[in-house]
């Protein structure tokens, strides 16, 4: 079945394999009149580019984006925006061996079970390169949101056991170091930890956090299209994510209502919450406070240690994976989480515009 | 925007408010030929009925279901199945007071912001009674799955700080005690804890786990309609859920790849995994091992302690909530998690049938 | 697969069989704040009620509607509106005979082929009674459109060979006579013709036209969600419709461009068209002139003449249909066409609100 | 709103403007294991290529397709298939003039009204070149259908007043002459007529018919996703189509039931219909007989005669359109109708596979 389309009004369709000709996305439903050029997209893609951090595959890809439609005289026209990134550093030979067996922790086995065969080169469609289309689309959503004053910011929250200290929070640091952590001290510890993992031919997991600031109240469509429900889907659709939290998340299950409830009060004539355990949603609808979500990533499944597995002939074998692999997914996934969050929030922002007859009267009777 | 429909091929549309005339669901896309009667549905509804546990509202509702269409001579016909439950114990007077202010932790404020006004009686559409439609639909999905040999089982995994011991696992216990915990000892501790919470006029949170057994490999549609992505949405769409995990979930982020990877091996001529950190999915597609997810619920927001909030006139006030409320959501939410899981899995099972041309040739050329 | 839901933002889900317990619809995505009561709906349902014209089945059904959710204190709340009509005059015994054979022109054979068996009572889901849900939902869409100044008006354009004379156009006439024709003279001729058909135990076909007045320019979403494309689907989804036209329709295929092109000119400072061959759309988007569509209905398949067919045992047989049947579908279908048009137009009106970034800035920055 | 995606399980997303960089389509949900190469696609594209007939624009475009994803070792993998055609003969200068005014019969005015501005070069997204993506996707659907023994065949049925004589039917003729008519005599008359139109600086309309042979009974999803309803939408979504018919179409409205009903009889142990007024559907579900639909196209709106219109400054002006334009849309639209029909039928064929529990048991219990 078709599973490569996401969104209702702002709808993205991604395509492409790790070692195919190219990867890309069609963004449909982007409102007309948004200033947009290839640099807007490239800035985002550069954040997920291989080689952007030293904890990433050393595959060389420029990941240069080409906008093929939907923009005219520097502005979106309301028609679908097609974006394309050519693969240039396919080294399929590296992968011919894995055609015959199932790598532990990868989707080789499940793709074979589902489709009868698979494009085994670099994981094909289940490769992390699949996220190129998401990030390109996310750049557009983020730019549109920014024009409305809404900002989406993701960063590395934890790597292995090392968690950032919010008192050290420094976004600039996150954008320039190799871990994506907005905390210099934690980042340095994490770098040490990752170096040790690599020396053991092992990999590590971690947590990406994402905040949406200045989001108006009212976004989200009960009961199935709740803002947090759609964010959960968006985040779990990213490869290697094993858990999603909003606000206090798992910790909320241990709290009492008297603590967990965020009280309302008036502040400068506006309703605000005195705390934000909820993470910015009540009943699946944004409440005007900061939206805060977390994505938990498993360690990279490609490790260079010897592992037990089976081959397509049904024999037990041991394998040692070669190729170019990230020892941790998290630093490059930061921009992917940011992109999926922006896409989801922007789509739901569009959906909210029809919530009241008063809005229609205002719109159509002017 | 329309947010009350869930699913692609097996599609449910729920409706109804806590204190309206009735609540219900239309289940569309159920294959023809499934034996079905009202008792099948009622058995599920009885598990979420108010009063089913002593840790639940004492509102008296029989929650008797009526099937209005889509079943003929004891079998589904392939046409939409409409199911209805009348409200009988509306005590709207209890709620007239809350019309004027915003209860902390509830969706009163966000509904007002979104829609301009709200049905304030018992939370209206954001009430837990909204789940009646989900459970009725889930009963159908679960029955269809059972006919294919697939079972879906949810239970209480934790309440506050008390977590079940898997070595004590006893499903029968979970179905008969007041906590939904499949562990007599843990359940008794949890009951003590809840009693203490109630005495303090406070509420508690907890965790529901759900397993799907005997699920074939191949279910899930990359890249956005992954099985776990849709489950995450399904679970987060349930009121009060703040986190979703699959397999090791948040813990996976702290593991190394060498531990977290599940190795494959042959067992009686079949590919199996020697561990199941993944929780039954690889690349968003079921891998043939047990599916395991967890839903983290916040404490009931309705507590009887005095709380600070604001009213619709923009004044800071203190309130003390009255009415009939559960001190914990979890025990009654068990069947809701089970229902949403069954609905999601069954929908994706249908979607998978078209994955290969070979399937089409087999189907249409016979 | 699920086929009983229609629409994107204003979404309806109908259910129910001719001789089941009840029929109904869930309307989701209706903006909050629309005044609505059961009388608004009943007025529409009464126009399709059996017995509303003498050229209709004499089955006695009051078709009383009950609103079960989504309306509070006389206004829509933005949550799903569930509406129900109980069947009261099921005479299933009439239909037990047809369980065993396939009526020519009916869907008996195709339902059996698709679903393996069918609810044969009165055609089950393929009965004209299925349209109750459409009409109830259409009443809401039409009321919302009316509040924006947009009117939707359907009427009988032709019966057999008799076509209305537009110079005689009188809507009041159409709403009170037995044919639905807004032309007294044509209506009387048509009545004569229908009487003759009935005497010959035969049935007749005809054409329903529908106009939308005061529709703003800009409605419709290229390239697949064009306004006329969605109207075509809406109309062909009505049982017995065999053709759809917009504007000059089939006649346009014989014209030359110099005639068929509608020229633009300025009128009171506004762009208008000097003719309207197009029927109100250009490139699938409304152009601000009157929208005009036509639906062509085949004759009622239930006729009392002897016909050849086969039974479920694969034998050639002759049958003579009994029961209560309309000699023509058209007069009662007028309100169904009006309903489906209103639903489609209103849904697309909502969709258009997000077409420009300027709209979003206006909405979210106020 | 997003309007460039069509289909539910077999889902296509087209993009591109007449004078942009490129046009293309992403085909998602194509079952794995279908043999496919660029030649399969190119053969279809060549049938709609400018210059394929002398009654077409003389714009020179090779319309060479590139498959960028979803195919591996000559077979579809089940992942999205991205296809791209570069524009090579943009002559935007021709169009700079039309930036300032609204061409009669074109979508210039409505795009401006909807989006605030437009890509005016060659009609932008509302150009006939938009159909490239449809045809490329249709080639895949048609190939998959052919593998199941189902054939889709479109041809020109009429041009202006000249209609083909079915007794002369010769498909080979249709594929080689300039009109697409499968009747040499009619084609020659039509060619004369078109020549005369061109001499008068005028354009002509016509009718495309399409047949689907060997379609199994059971395809189509009542009540809104009927086979004919989706075909109507598919056809009306093609630019310049003003009417859709199935079977006898408009003529059915003048028939009596005794004539219009198709009787069933047994033939070689199979249920068949003795006539096919219905055009292959009953109750929106295929009945096993030939599917027959017709699409009515208006004359090309671009004519070289002087026409009245208005400019963006709100002034009445006269214009004379320049550029390269087809005097008739129909011959090149034949393959577009065939493509949209194949896409729709294939999507619904997939949807039908889940109609019965017996199908699921057969599929999942083997």
PDB file of C-alpha atoms in Angstrom, chain D residues 146-284:
ATOM      1  CA  UNK D 146      -2.293  -6.479 -18.473  1.00  0.00           C
ATOM      2  CA  UNK D 147      -0.430  -8.981 -16.336  1.00  0.00           C
ATOM      3  CA  UNK D 148      -3.806  -9.910 -14.842  1.00  0.00           C
ATOM      4  CA  UNK D 149      -5.304 -10.188 -18.333  1.00  0.00           C
ATOM      5  CA  UNK D 150      -7.199  -6.887 -18.135  1.00  0.00           C
ATOM      6  CA  UNK D 151      -6.885  -4.451 -21.040  1.00  0.00           C
ATOM      7  CA  UNK D 152      -7.691  -0.744 -21.154  1.00  0.00           C
ATOM      8  CA  UNK D 153      -8.228   0.806 -24.577  1.00  0.00           C
ATOM      9  CA  UNK D 154      -9.151   4.399 -25.371  1.00  0.00           C
ATOM     10  CA  UNK D 155      -9.791   5.978 -28.766  1.00  0.00           C
ATOM     11  CA  UNK D 156     -11.432   9.009 -30.313  1.00  0.00           C
ATOM     12  CA  UNK D 157     -15.174   8.442 -30.512  1.00  0.00           C
ATOM     13  CA  UNK D 158     -16.189  11.730 -32.120  1.00  0.00           C
ATOM     14  CA  UNK D 159     -14.777  15.027 -33.365  1.00  0.00           C
ATOM     15  CA  UNK D 160     -17.258  17.855 -33.714  1.00  0.00           C
ATOM     16  CA  UNK D 161     -20.293  16.262 -35.394  1.00  0.00           C
ATOM     17  CA  UNK D 162     -18.414  13.304 -36.816  1.00  0.00           C
ATOM     18  CA  UNK D 163     -18.829  10.068 -34.867  1.00  0.00           C
ATOM     19  CA  UNK D 164     -17.164   6.756 -35.549  1.00  0.00           C
ATOM     20  CA  UNK D 165     -19.147   3.852 -36.951  1.00  0.00           C
ATOM     21  CA  UNK D 166     -18.610   0.909 -34.612  1.00  0.00           C
ATOM     22  CA  UNK D 167     -18.945  -1.478 -37.537  1.00  0.00           C
ATOM     23  CA  UNK D 168     -15.729  -0.028 -38.969  1.00  0.00           C
ATOM     24  CA  UNK D 169     -13.883  -0.409 -35.658  1.00  0.00           C
ATOM     25  CA  UNK D 170     -10.151  -0.820 -36.234  1.00  0.00           C
ATOM     26  CA  UNK D 171      -7.890  -0.042 -33.305  1.00  0.00           C
ATOM     27  CA  UNK D 172      -4.736  -0.227 -35.406  1.00  0.00           C
ATOM     28  CA  UNK D 173      -6.123   2.646 -37.495  1.00  0.00           C
ATOM     29  CA  UNK D 174      -6.686   4.711 -34.334  1.00  0.00           C
ATOM     30  CA  UNK D 175      -3.117   4.227 -33.219  1.00  0.00           C
ATOM     31  CA  UNK D 176      -1.606   5.417 -36.515  1.00  0.00           C
ATOM     32  CA  UNK D 177      -3.800   8.208 -37.884  1.00  0.00           C
ATOM     33  CA  UNK D 178      -3.902  11.844 -36.765  1.00  0.00           C
ATOM     34  CA  UNK D 179      -7.321  11.812 -35.136  1.00  0.00           C
ATOM     35  CA  UNK D 180      -7.176   8.720 -32.932  1.00  0.00           C
ATOM     36  CA  UNK D 181     -10.400   7.459 -34.536  1.00  0.00           C
ATOM     37  CA  UNK D 182     -10.616   3.684 -35.063  1.00  0.00           C
ATOM     38  CA  UNK D 183     -12.544   4.232 -38.306  1.00  0.00           C
ATOM     39  CA  UNK D 184     -10.658   5.320 -41.400  1.00  0.00           C
ATOM     40  CA  UNK D 185     -13.627   6.973 -43.051  1.00  0.00           C
ATOM     41  CA  UNK D 186     -14.677   8.972 -40.034  1.00  0.00           C
ATOM     42  CA  UNK D 187     -11.069   9.924 -39.402  1.00  0.00           C
ATOM     43  CA  UNK D 188     -10.706  11.364 -42.883  1.00  0.00           C
ATOM     44  CA  UNK D 189     -13.875  13.407 -42.490  1.00  0.00           C
ATOM     45  CA  UNK D 190     -12.687  14.622 -39.122  1.00  0.00           C
ATOM     46  CA  UNK D 191      -9.327  15.605 -40.599  1.00  0.00           C
ATOM     47  CA  UNK D 192     -11.139  17.694 -43.207  1.00  0.00           C
ATOM     48  CA  UNK D 193     -13.227  19.319 -40.517  1.00  0.00           C
ATOM     49  CA  UNK D 194     -10.191  20.128 -38.394  1.00  0.00           C
ATOM     50  CA  UNK D 195      -8.378  21.599 -41.361  1.00  0.00           C
ATOM     51  CA  UNK D 196     -11.361  23.870 -41.933  1.00  0.00           C
ATOM     52  CA  UNK D 197     -11.389  24.879 -38.279  1.00  0.00           C
ATOM     53  CA  UNK D 198      -7.721  25.773 -38.428  1.00  0.00           C
ATOM     54  CA  UNK D 199      -8.263  27.853 -41.522  1.00  0.00           C
ATOM     55  CA  UNK D 200     -10.945  29.787 -39.643  1.00  0.00           C
ATOM     56  CA  UNK D 201      -8.436  30.234 -36.749  1.00  0.00           C
ATOM     57  CA  UNK D 202     -10.839  28.186 -34.693  1.00  0.00           C
ATOM     58  CA  UNK D 203     -10.692  24.998 -32.624  1.00  0.00           C
ATOM     59  CA  UNK D 204     -12.848  21.901 -32.176  1.00  0.00           C
ATOM     60  CA  UNK D 205     -14.038  19.554 -29.448  1.00  0.00           C
ATOM     61  CA  UNK D 206     -14.728  15.851 -29.382  1.00  0.00           C
ATOM     62  CA  UNK D 207     -15.277  12.668 -27.450  1.00  0.00           C
ATOM     63  CA  UNK D 208     -12.880  10.002 -26.184  1.00  0.00           C
ATOM     64  CA  UNK D 209     -14.222   6.535 -25.379  1.00  0.00           C
ATOM     65  CA  UNK D 210     -12.472   3.991 -23.197  1.00  0.00           C
ATOM     66  CA  UNK D 211     -13.138   0.287 -22.699  1.00  0.00           C
ATOM     67  CA  UNK D 212     -11.881  -2.070 -20.043  1.00  0.00           C
ATOM     68  CA  UNK D 213     -12.040  -5.705 -21.063  1.00  0.00           C
ATOM     69  CA  UNK D 214     -11.829  -8.801 -18.911  1.00  0.00           C
ATOM     70  CA  UNK D 215     -12.451  -6.894 -15.684  1.00  0.00           C
ATOM     71  CA  UNK D 216     -13.652  -9.298 -12.981  1.00  0.00           C
ATOM     72  CA  UNK D 217     -16.960  -8.687 -11.225  1.00  0.00           C
ATOM     73  CA  UNK D 218     -16.792  -7.165  -7.749  1.00  0.00           C
ATOM     74  CA  UNK D 219     -14.618  -4.073  -8.295  1.00  0.00           C
ATOM     75  CA  UNK D 220     -15.909  -0.852  -6.662  1.00  0.00           C
ATOM     76  CA  UNK D 221     -16.652   0.183  -3.080  1.00  0.00           C
ATOM     77  CA  UNK D 222     -20.156   1.389  -2.265  1.00  0.00           C
ATOM     78  CA  UNK D 223     -21.415   3.910  -1.583  1.00  0.00           C
ATOM     79  CA  UNK D 224     -19.016   6.756  -2.306  1.00  0.00           C
ATOM     80  CA  UNK D 225     -16.092   4.872  -3.776  1.00  0.00           C
ATOM     81  CA  UNK D 226     -18.136   3.308  -6.537  1.00  0.00           C
ATOM     82  CA  UNK D 227     -16.135   2.320  -9.580  1.00  0.00           C
ATOM     83  CA  UNK D 228     -18.049   4.713 -11.832  1.00  0.00           C
ATOM     84  CA  UNK D 229     -17.884   7.532  -9.269  1.00  0.00           C
ATOM     85  CA  UNK D 230     -14.116   7.303  -9.125  1.00  0.00           C
ATOM     86  CA  UNK D 231     -13.878   7.067 -12.906  1.00  0.00           C
ATOM     87  CA  UNK D 232     -16.031  10.182 -13.188  1.00  0.00           C
ATOM     88  CA  UNK D 233     -13.669  12.058 -10.891  1.00  0.00           C
ATOM     89  CA  UNK D 234     -10.616  10.729 -12.733  1.00  0.00           C
ATOM     90  CA  UNK D 235     -12.008  11.837 -16.089  1.00  0.00           C
ATOM     91  CA  UNK D 236     -13.338  15.225 -14.994  1.00  0.00           C
ATOM     92  CA  UNK D 237      -9.954  15.939 -13.408  1.00  0.00           C
ATOM     93  CA  UNK D 238      -8.504  16.023 -16.928  1.00  0.00           C
ATOM     94  CA  UNK D 239      -8.416  19.577 -18.264  1.00  0.00           C
ATOM     95  CA  UNK D 240     -11.171  20.518 -20.758  1.00  0.00           C
ATOM     96  CA  UNK D 241     -13.507  17.591 -19.960  1.00  0.00           C
ATOM     97  CA  UNK D 242     -17.099  18.787 -19.561  1.00  0.00           C
ATOM     98  CA  UNK D 243     -19.065  15.525 -19.305  1.00  0.00           C
ATOM     99  CA  UNK D 244     -18.676  11.904 -18.299  1.00  0.00           C
ATOM    100  CA  UNK D 245     -20.804   8.955 -19.293  1.00  0.00           C
ATOM    101  CA  UNK D 246     -20.850   5.298 -18.401  1.00  0.00           C
ATOM    102  CA  UNK D 247     -22.645   2.801 -20.617  1.00  0.00           C
ATOM    103  CA  UNK D 248     -25.573   4.433 -22.373  1.00  0.00           C
ATOM    104  CA  UNK D 249     -24.911   7.558 -20.320  1.00  0.00           C
ATOM    105  CA  UNK D 250     -27.176  10.506 -21.090  1.00  0.00           C
ATOM    106  CA  UNK D 251     -29.261   8.328 -23.393  1.00  0.00           C
ATOM    107  CA  UNK D 252     -30.288   6.115 -20.467  1.00  0.00           C
ATOM    108  CA  UNK D 253     -32.329   8.994 -19.091  1.00  0.00           C
ATOM    109  CA  UNK D 254     -34.684   8.712 -22.070  1.00  0.00           C
ATOM    110  CA  UNK D 255     -35.111   4.943 -22.004  1.00  0.00           C
ATOM    111  CA  UNK D 256     -37.693   2.873 -20.185  1.00  0.00           C
ATOM    112  CA  UNK D 257     -36.694   0.298 -17.623  1.00  0.00           C
ATOM    113  CA  UNK D 258     -37.886  -2.552 -19.835  1.00  0.00           C
ATOM    114  CA  UNK D 259     -35.264  -1.548 -22.428  1.00  0.00           C
ATOM    115  CA  UNK D 260     -32.505  -0.248 -20.181  1.00  0.00           C
ATOM    116  CA  UNK D 261     -32.381  -3.244 -17.822  1.00  0.00           C
ATOM    117  CA  UNK D 262     -29.753  -5.762 -18.885  1.00  0.00           C
ATOM    118  CA  UNK D 263     -31.080  -9.283 -18.370  1.00  0.00           C
ATOM    119  CA  UNK D 264     -28.868 -11.969 -16.906  1.00  0.00           C
ATOM    120  CA  UNK D 265     -28.501 -15.420 -18.401  1.00  0.00           C
ATOM    121  CA  UNK D 266     -26.200 -18.402 -18.064  1.00  0.00           C
ATOM    122  CA  UNK D 267     -23.543 -18.897 -20.723  1.00  0.00           C
ATOM    123  CA  UNK D 268     -21.132 -21.798 -20.459  1.00  0.00           C
ATOM    124  CA  UNK D 269     -21.815 -22.059 -16.756  1.00  0.00           C
ATOM    125  CA  UNK D 270     -21.197 -18.362 -16.158  1.00  0.00           C
ATOM    126  CA  UNK D 271     -23.571 -15.523 -15.374  1.00  0.00           C
ATOM    127  CA  UNK D 272     -23.530 -12.998 -18.234  1.00  0.00           C
ATOM    128  CA  UNK D 273     -25.697 -10.090 -19.314  1.00  0.00           C
ATOM    129  CA  UNK D 274     -27.502 -10.287 -22.634  1.00  0.00           C
ATOM    130  CA  UNK D 275     -27.029  -6.537 -23.209  1.00  0.00           C
ATOM    131  CA  UNK D 276     -24.771  -3.925 -21.657  1.00  0.00           C
ATOM    132  CA  UNK D 277     -26.664  -0.642 -21.345  1.00  0.00           C
ATOM    133  CA  UNK D 278     -25.117  -0.297 -17.911  1.00  0.00           C
ATOM    134  CA  UNK D 279     -21.577  -0.153 -19.282  1.00  0.00           C
ATOM    135  CA  UNK D 280     -20.221  -2.764 -16.930  1.00  0.00           C
ATOM    136  CA  UNK D 281     -21.304  -1.578 -13.468  1.00  0.00           C
ATOM    137  CA  UNK D 282     -24.294  -2.297 -11.241  1.00  0.00           C
ATOM    138  CA  UNK D 283     -24.559  -0.460  -7.951  1.00  0.00           C
ATOM    139  CA  UNK D 284     -21.100   0.983  -8.529  1.00  0.00           C
TER     140      UNK D 284
END
